[in-house]
mmCIF file of C-alpha atoms and ligand atoms in Angstrom:
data_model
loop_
_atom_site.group_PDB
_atom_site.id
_atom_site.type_symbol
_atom_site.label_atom_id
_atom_site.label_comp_id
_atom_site.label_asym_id
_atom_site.label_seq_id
_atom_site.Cartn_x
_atom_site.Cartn_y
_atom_site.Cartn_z
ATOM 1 C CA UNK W 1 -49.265 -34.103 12.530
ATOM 2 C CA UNK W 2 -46.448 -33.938 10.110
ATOM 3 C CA UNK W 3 -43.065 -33.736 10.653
ATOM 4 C CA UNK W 4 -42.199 -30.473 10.406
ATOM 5 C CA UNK W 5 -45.489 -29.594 12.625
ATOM 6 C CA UNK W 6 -43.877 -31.746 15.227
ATOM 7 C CA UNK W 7 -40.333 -30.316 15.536
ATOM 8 C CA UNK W 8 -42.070 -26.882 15.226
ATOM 9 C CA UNK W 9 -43.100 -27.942 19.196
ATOM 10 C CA UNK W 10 -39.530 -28.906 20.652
ATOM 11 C CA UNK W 11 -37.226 -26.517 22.247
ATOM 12 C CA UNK W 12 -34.973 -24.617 20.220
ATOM 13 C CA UNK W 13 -32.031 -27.130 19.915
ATOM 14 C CA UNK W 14 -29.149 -26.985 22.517
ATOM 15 C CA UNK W 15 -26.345 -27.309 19.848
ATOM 16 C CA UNK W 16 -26.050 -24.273 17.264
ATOM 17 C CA UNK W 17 -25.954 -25.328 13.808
ATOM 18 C CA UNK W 18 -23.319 -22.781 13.422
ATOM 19 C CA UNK W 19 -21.014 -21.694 16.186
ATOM 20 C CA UNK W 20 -19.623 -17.531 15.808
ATOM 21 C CA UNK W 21 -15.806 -17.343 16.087
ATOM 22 C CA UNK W 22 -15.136 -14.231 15.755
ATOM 23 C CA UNK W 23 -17.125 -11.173 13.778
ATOM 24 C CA UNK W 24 -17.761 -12.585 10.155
ATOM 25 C CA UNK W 25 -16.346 -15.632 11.149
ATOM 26 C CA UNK W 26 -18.776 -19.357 11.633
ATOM 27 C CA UNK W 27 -18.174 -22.788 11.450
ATOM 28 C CA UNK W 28 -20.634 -25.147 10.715
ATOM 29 C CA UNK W 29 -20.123 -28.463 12.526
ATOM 30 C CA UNK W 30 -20.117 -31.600 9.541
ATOM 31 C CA UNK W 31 -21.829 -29.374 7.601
ATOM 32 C CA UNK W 32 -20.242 -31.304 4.479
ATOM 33 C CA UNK W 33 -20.001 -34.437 5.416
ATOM 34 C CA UNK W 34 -23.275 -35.398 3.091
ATOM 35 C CA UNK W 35 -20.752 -33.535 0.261
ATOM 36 C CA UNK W 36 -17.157 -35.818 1.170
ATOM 37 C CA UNK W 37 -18.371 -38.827 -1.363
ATOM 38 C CA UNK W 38 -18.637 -36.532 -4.481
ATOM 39 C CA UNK W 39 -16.150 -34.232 -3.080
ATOM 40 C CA UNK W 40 -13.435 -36.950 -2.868
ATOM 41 C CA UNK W 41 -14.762 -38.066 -6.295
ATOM 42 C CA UNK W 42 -14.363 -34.925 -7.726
ATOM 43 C CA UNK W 43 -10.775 -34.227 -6.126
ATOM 44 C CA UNK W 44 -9.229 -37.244 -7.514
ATOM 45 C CA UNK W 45 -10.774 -36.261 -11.003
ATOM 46 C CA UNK W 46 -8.728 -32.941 -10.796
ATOM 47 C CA UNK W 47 -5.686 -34.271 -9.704
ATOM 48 C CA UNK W 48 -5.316 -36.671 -12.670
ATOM 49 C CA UNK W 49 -5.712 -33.201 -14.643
ATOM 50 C CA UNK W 50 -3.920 -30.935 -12.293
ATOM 51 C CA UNK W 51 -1.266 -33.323 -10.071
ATOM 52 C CA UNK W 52 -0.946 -32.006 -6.278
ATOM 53 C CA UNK W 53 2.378 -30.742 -5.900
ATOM 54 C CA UNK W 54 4.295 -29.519 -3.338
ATOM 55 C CA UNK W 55 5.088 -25.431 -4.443
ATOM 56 C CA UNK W 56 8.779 -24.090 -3.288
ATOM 57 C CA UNK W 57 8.720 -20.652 -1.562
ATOM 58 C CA UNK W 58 10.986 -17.300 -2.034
ATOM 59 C CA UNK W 59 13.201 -18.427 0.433
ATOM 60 C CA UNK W 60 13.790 -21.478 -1.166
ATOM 61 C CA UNK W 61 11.858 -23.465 0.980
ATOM 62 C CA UNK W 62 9.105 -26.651 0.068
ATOM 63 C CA UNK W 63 5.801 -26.600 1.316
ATOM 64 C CA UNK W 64 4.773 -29.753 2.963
ATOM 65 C CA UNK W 65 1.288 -29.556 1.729
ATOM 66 C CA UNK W 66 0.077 -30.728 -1.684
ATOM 67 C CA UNK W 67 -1.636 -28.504 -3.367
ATOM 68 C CA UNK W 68 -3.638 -28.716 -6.756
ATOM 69 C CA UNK W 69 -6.566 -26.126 -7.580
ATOM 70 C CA UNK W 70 -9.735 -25.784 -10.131
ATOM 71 C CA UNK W 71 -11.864 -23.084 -11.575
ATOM 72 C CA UNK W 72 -10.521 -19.090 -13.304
ATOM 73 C CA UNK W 73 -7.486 -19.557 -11.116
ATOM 74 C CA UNK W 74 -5.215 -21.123 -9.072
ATOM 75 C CA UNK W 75 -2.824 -20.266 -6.286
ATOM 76 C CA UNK W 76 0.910 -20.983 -7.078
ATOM 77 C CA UNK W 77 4.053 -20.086 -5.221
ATOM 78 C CA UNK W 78 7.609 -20.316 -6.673
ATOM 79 C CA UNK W 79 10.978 -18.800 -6.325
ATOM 80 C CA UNK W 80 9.345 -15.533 -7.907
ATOM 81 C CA UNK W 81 6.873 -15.328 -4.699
ATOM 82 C CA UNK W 82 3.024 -16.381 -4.431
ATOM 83 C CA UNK W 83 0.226 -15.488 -6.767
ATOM 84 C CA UNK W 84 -3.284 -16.465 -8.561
ATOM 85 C CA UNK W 85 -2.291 -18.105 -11.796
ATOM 86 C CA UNK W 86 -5.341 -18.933 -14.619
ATOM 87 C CA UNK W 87 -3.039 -21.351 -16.046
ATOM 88 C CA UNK W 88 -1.412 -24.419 -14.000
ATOM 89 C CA UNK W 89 2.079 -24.182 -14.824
ATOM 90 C CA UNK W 90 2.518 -27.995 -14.539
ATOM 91 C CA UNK W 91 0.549 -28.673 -17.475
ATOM 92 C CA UNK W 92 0.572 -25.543 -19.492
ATOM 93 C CA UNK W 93 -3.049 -25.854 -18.952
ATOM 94 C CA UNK W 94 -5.798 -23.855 -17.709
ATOM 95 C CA UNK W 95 -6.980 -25.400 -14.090
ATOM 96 C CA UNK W 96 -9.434 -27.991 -14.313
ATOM 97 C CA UNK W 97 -13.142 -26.693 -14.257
ATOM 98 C CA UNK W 98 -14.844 -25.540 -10.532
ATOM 99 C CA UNK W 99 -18.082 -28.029 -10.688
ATOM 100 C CA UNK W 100 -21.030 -26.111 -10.984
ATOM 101 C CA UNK W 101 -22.628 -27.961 -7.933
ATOM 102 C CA UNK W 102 -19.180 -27.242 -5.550
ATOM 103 C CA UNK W 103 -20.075 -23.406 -6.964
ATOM 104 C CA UNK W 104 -23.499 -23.465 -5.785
ATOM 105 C CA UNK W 105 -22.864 -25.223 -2.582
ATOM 106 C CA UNK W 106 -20.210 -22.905 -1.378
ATOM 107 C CA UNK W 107 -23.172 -20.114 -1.984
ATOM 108 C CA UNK W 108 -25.089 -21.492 0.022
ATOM 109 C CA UNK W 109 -22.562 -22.472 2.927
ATOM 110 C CA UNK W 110 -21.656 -18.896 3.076
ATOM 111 C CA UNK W 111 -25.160 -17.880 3.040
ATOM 112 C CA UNK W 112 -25.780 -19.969 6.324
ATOM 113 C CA UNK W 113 -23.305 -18.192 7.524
ATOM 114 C CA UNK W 114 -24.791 -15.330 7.426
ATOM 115 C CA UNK W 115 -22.706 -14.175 3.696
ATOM 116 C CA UNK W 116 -24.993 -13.317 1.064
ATOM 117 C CA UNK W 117 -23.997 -13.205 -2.654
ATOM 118 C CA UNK W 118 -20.866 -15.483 -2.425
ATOM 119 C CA UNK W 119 -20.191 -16.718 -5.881
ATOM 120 C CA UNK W 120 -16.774 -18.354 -5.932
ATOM 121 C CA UNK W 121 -14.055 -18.651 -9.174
ATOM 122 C CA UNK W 122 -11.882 -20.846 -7.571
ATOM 123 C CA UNK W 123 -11.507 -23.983 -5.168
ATOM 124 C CA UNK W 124 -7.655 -24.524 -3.778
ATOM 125 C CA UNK W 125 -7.330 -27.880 -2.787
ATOM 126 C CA UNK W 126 -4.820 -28.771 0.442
ATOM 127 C CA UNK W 127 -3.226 -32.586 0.881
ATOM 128 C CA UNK W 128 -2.083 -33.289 4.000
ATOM 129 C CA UNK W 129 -0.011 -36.218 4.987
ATOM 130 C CA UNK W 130 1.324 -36.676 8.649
ATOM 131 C CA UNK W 131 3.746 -33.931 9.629
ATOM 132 C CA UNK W 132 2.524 -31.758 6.652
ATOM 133 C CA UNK W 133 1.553 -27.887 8.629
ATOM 134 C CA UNK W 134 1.237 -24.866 7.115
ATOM 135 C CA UNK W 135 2.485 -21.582 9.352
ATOM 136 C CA UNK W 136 0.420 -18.910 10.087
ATOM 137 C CA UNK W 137 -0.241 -16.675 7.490
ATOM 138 C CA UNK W 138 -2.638 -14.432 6.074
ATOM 139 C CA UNK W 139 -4.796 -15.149 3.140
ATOM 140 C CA UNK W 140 -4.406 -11.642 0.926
ATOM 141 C CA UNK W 141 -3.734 -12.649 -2.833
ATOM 142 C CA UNK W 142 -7.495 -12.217 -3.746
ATOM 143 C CA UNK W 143 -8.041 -9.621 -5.452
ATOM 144 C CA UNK W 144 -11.617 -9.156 -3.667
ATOM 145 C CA UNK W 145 -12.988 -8.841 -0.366
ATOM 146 C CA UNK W 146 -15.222 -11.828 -0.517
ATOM 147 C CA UNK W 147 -15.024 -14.066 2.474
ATOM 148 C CA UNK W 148 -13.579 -17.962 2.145
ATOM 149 C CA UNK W 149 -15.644 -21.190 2.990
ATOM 150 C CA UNK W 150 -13.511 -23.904 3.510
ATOM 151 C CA UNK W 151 -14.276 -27.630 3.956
ATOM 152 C CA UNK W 152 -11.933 -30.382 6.247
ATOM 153 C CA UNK W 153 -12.329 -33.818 5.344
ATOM 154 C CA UNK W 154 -10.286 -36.890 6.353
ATOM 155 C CA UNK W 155 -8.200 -36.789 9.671
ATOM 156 C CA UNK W 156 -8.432 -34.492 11.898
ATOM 157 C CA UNK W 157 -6.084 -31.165 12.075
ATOM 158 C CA UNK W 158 -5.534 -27.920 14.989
ATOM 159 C CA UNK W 159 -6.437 -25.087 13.806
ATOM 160 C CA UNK W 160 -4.364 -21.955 14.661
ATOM 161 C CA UNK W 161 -6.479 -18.961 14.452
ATOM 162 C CA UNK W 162 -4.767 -15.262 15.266
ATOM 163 C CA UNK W 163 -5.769 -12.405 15.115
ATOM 164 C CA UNK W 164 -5.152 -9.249 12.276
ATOM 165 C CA UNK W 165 -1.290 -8.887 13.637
ATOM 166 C CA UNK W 166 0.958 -11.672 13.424
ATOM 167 C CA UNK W 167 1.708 -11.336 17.290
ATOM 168 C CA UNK W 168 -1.795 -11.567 18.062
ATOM 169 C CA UNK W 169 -2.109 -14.316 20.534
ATOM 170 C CA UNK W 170 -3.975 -17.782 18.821
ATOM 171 C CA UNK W 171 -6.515 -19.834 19.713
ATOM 172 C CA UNK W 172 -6.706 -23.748 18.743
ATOM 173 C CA UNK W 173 -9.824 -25.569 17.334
ATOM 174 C CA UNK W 174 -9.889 -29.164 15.937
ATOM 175 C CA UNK W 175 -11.498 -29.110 12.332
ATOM 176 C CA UNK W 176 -13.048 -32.474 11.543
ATOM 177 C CA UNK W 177 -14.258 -34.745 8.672
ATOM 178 C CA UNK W 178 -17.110 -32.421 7.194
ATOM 179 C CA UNK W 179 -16.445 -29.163 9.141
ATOM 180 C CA UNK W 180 -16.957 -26.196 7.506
ATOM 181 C CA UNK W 181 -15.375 -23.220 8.614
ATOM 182 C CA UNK W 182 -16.492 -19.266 6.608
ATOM 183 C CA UNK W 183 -14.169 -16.276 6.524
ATOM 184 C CA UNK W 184 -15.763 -12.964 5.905
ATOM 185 C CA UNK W 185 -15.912 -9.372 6.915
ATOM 186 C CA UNK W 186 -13.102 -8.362 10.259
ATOM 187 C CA UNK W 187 -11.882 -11.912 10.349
ATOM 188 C CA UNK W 188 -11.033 -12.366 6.078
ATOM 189 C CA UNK W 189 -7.292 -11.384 6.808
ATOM 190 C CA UNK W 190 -6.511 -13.204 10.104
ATOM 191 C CA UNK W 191 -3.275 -15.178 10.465
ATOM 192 C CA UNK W 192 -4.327 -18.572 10.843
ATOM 193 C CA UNK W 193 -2.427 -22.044 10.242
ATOM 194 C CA UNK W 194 -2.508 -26.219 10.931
ATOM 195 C CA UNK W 195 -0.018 -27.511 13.351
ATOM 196 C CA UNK W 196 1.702 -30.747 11.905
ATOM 197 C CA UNK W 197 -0.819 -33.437 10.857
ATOM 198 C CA UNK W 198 -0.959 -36.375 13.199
ATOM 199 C CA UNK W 199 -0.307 -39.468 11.369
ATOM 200 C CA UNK W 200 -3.735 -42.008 11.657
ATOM 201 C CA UNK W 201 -6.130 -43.081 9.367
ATOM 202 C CA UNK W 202 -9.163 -42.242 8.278
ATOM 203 C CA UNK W 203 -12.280 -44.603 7.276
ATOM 204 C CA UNK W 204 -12.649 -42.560 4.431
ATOM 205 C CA UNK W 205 -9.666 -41.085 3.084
ATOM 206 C CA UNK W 206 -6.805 -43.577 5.009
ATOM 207 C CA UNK W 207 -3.905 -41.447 6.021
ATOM 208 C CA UNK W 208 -4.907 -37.681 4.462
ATOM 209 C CA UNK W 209 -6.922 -34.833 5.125
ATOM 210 C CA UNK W 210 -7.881 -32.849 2.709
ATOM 211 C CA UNK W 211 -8.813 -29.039 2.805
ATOM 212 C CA UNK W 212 -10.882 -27.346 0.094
ATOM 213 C CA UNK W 213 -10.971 -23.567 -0.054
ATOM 214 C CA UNK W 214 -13.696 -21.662 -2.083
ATOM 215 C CA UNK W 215 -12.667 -18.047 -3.100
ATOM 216 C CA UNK W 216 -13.790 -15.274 -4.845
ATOM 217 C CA UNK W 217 -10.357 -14.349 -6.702
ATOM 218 C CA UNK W 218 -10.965 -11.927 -9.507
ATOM 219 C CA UNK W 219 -13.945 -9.813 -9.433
ATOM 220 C CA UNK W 220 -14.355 -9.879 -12.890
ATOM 221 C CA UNK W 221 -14.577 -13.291 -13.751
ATOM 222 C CA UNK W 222 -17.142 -14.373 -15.934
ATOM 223 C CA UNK W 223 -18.714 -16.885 -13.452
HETATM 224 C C1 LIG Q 1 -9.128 -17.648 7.605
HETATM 225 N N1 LIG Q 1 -5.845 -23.650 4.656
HETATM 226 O O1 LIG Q 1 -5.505 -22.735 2.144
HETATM 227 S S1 LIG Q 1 -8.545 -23.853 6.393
HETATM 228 C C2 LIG Q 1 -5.285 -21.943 3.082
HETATM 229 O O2 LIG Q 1 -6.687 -26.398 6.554
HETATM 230 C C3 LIG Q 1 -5.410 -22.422 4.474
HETATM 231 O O3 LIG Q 1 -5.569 -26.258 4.722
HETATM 232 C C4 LIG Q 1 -5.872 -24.283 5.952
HETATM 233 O O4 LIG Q 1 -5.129 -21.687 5.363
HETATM 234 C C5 LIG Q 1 -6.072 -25.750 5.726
HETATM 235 O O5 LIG Q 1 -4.969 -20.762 2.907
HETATM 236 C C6 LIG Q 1 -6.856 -23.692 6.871
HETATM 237 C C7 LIG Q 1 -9.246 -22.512 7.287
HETATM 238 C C8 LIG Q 1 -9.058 -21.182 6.630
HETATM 239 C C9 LIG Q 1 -8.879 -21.060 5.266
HETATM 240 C C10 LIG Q 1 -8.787 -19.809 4.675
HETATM 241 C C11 LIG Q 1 -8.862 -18.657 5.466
HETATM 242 C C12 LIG Q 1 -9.129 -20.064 7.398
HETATM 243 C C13 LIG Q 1 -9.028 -18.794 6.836
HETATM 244 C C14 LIG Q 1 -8.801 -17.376 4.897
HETATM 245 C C15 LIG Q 1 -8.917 -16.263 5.686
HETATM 246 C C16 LIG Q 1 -9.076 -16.391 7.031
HETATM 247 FE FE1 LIG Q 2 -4.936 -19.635 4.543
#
């Protein structure tokens, strides 16, 4: 009897492989955590090309989280308000390149999730130290209605996750080394946010976390 003959005789398994948050919404428990080797890898190659920096706001304020980004665009914010740029405006530069295998990956994560067709343009990449948080916000500067698959790695963060109005009331869920959470459909524009990072450290990445974003951010784009 093979392998696959033999599982084909067990119960369905207890635990999910993905667990439904809300409509359109899944998250796949350590779904990357085969991925955080060549992910890490592949971060620190971008951020020698494209530092992480901390963007200022309109208000004047400084984000606590690093940010850095690859692929047809990246997300900036200044004094001027927040956009998609295709050029980092550190380096004059266009972002470093979205690796074809991230690309295909996030297809494929989204797929599982029951999103067909997802072909991102662009990763945004989130450094976290302790105390770093980002508020609750909505995600609306793509210019398509493509959902988001984003990836946790390092220490662990709480996840704030609201509903379509900003008073909505919000729920809390960890997000882990290797959890993978997908946005799509009723839940692409929900506030959501991290509450302040608790300092630790990590086996693998010391005293980060790390939060990659794939988007779809121009439906044009030649990829
Ligand atoms: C729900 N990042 O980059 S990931 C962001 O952990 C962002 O760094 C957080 O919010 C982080 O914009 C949260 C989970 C997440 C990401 C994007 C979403 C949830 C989302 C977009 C739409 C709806
Ligand atoms: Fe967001």
């Amino acid at each position: 009897m093979t392998q696959q003959e033999f599982m084909l005789d067990l119960p369905p398994s207890p635990v999910p492989k993905h667990e439904a948050l809300d409509p359109g919404a899944a998250v796949l428990r350590g779904h990357a955590g085969m991925q955080a080797a060549d992910m890490l890898a592949g971060i620190r190659r971008i951020a020698r090309l494209s530092p992480f920096r901390r963007m200022t706001t309109a208000g004047g304020g400084t984000m606590s989280v690093a940010m850095t980004c690859c692929g047809a665009a990246g997300w900036c914010s200044d004094a001027r308000g927040h956009r998609y740029e295709p050029h980092d405006p550190l380096t004059g530069q266009p972002w470093p390149a979205l690796p074809p295998a991230w690309r295909a990956w996030a297809t494929d994560a989204a797929r599982l999730a029951g999103h067909d067709g997802f072909v991102p343009d662009t990763c945004l990449i989130n450094g976290y130290r302790p105390g770093a948080r980002m508020g609750l916000h909505q995600d609306d500067d793509e210019r398509t209605d493509a959902p988001v698959v984003s990836v946790s790695f390092g220490l662990p963060a709480m996840f704030q996750w609201g509903g379509l109005q900003r008073t909505d009331p919000v729920r809390r869920i960890p997000l882990l080394h290797g959890d993978v959470v997908v946005w799509g459909g009723p839940s692409r524009l929900v506030f959501h946010g991290i509450t302040a990072l608790r300092a630790g450290q990590h086996p693998v990445t010391g005293p980060c976390r790390y939060n990659l974003t794939f988007r779809r951010v121009w439906q044009g784009s030649s990829v």
